[in-house]
CSV table of C-alpha atoms in Angstrom, one decimal:
chain,number,residue,atom,x,y,z
I,1,MET,CA,-7.8,5.2,0.9
I,2,ILE,CA,-8.6,1.5,0.8
I,3,THR,CA,-11.8,-0.1,2.1
I,4,LEU,CA,-11.5,-3.3,4.1
I,5,THR,CA,-13.8,-5.3,6.4
I,6,THR,CA,-13.4,-5.8,10.2
I,7,LEU,CA,-14.1,-9.1,11.8
I,8,ARG,CA,-17.4,-7.7,12.9
I,9,GLU,CA,-18.4,-7.2,9.2
I,10,THR,CA,-18.1,-3.4,9.4
I,11,PRO,CA,-16.3,-1.4,6.7
I,12,LEU,CA,-12.9,0.1,7.6
I,13,VAL,CA,-11.3,2.8,5.4
I,14,LEU,CA,-7.6,3.2,5.8
I,15,ASN,CA,-5.0,5.5,4.4
I,16,ALA,CA,-2.8,3.0,2.5
I,17,ILE,CA,0.1,5.4,2.7
I,18,LEU,CA,0.3,5.0,6.5
I,19,ILE,CA,0.5,1.2,6.4
I,20,GLU,CA,3.8,0.1,8.0
I,21,ALA,CA,3.2,-3.7,8.1
I,22,VAL,CA,0.7,-6.4,7.2
I,23,ARG,CA,0.8,-9.8,8.9
I,24,SER,CA,-1.2,-13.0,8.6
I,25,THR,CA,-1.2,-14.6,12.0
I,26,PRO,CA,-3.6,-16.3,10.9
I,27,ASP,CA,-5.9,-13.2,10.9
I,28,THR,CA,-4.7,-10.4,8.8
I,29,THR,CA,-3.3,-7.6,11.0
I,30,ILE,CA,-2.4,-4.2,9.7
I,31,GLN,CA,-0.1,-1.9,11.6
I,32,LEU,CA,0.0,1.8,10.8
I,33,VAL,CA,2.9,4.2,11.1
I,34,GLY,CA,1.3,5.7,14.3
I,35,GLY,CA,1.2,2.3,16.0
I,36,GLN,CA,-2.5,1.6,15.5
I,37,THR,CA,-3.4,-2.0,14.6
I,38,TYR,CA,-6.4,-3.3,12.8
I,39,VAL,CA,-7.6,-6.9,12.2
I,40,VAL,CA,-9.4,-7.4,8.9
I,41,LYS,CA,-11.2,-10.2,7.1
I,42,GLU,CA,-9.3,-9.7,3.8
I,43,THR,CA,-6.2,-11.9,3.2
I,44,LEU,CA,-2.7,-10.4,3.2
I,45,GLU,CA,-2.7,-10.7,-0.6
I,46,GLU,CA,-6.0,-8.8,-0.9
I,47,VAL,CA,-4.7,-6.0,1.3
I,48,LYS,CA,-1.5,-5.9,-0.8
I,49,ASP,CA,-3.5,-5.7,-4.1
I,50,ALA,CA,-5.8,-3.0,-2.7
I,51,THR,CA,-2.8,-1.0,-1.6
I,52,ILE,CA,-1.1,-1.3,-5.0
I,53,ASP,CA,-4.3,-0.3,-6.8
I,54,PHE,CA,-4.5,2.8,-4.5
I,55,TYR,CA,-0.9,3.7,-5.3
I,56,ARG,CA,-1.7,3.4,-9.0
I,57,GLN,CA,-4.8,5.6,-8.6
I,58,VAL,CA,-2.8,8.4,-7.0
I,59,GLY,CA,0.2,8.1,-9.3
I,60,LEU,CA,2.7,6.7,-6.8
I,61,THR,CA,3.7,3.6,-8.9
I,62,GLY,CA,6.4,3.8,-11.5
I,63,LEU,CA,8.2,6.7,-9.9
I,64,ASN,CA,11.5,4.9,-9.7
I,65,SER,CA,11.3,3.8,-13.3
I,66,ALA,CA,10.7,7.4,-14.4
I,67,ARG,CA,13.7,8.6,-12.4
I,68,ARG,CA,15.9,5.9,-13.9
I,69,LEU,CA,14.8,6.9,-17.4
I,70,GLU,CA,15.6,10.6,-16.6
I,71,ASP,CA,19.0,9.6,-15.2
I,72,GLY,CA,19.8,7.5,-18.2
I,73,ARG,CA,18.9,10.4,-20.6
I,74,ARG,CA,21.2,12.8,-18.6
I,75,LYS,CA,24.1,10.4,-18.9
I,76,GLU,CA,23.5,10.0,-22.7
I,77,GLU,CA,23.5,13.8,-23.0
I,78,GLU,CA,26.9,14.3,-21.2
């Protein structure tokens, strides 16, 4: 979960895994997979950084790298 701020200065906690798109038009608008949209005070870059930090916390970053390493090791063993 990431914590952001609405335009009315209230905290908004979102499940970062459900974010489908983030736009800066010029307000930062977040669209979730279910179609809900939220406008927040944070910049697009701040939302992106918070999302990446969340992914790191739950261990979702680096999965492709780990798979590539495993695939490479399998090829070497053959």
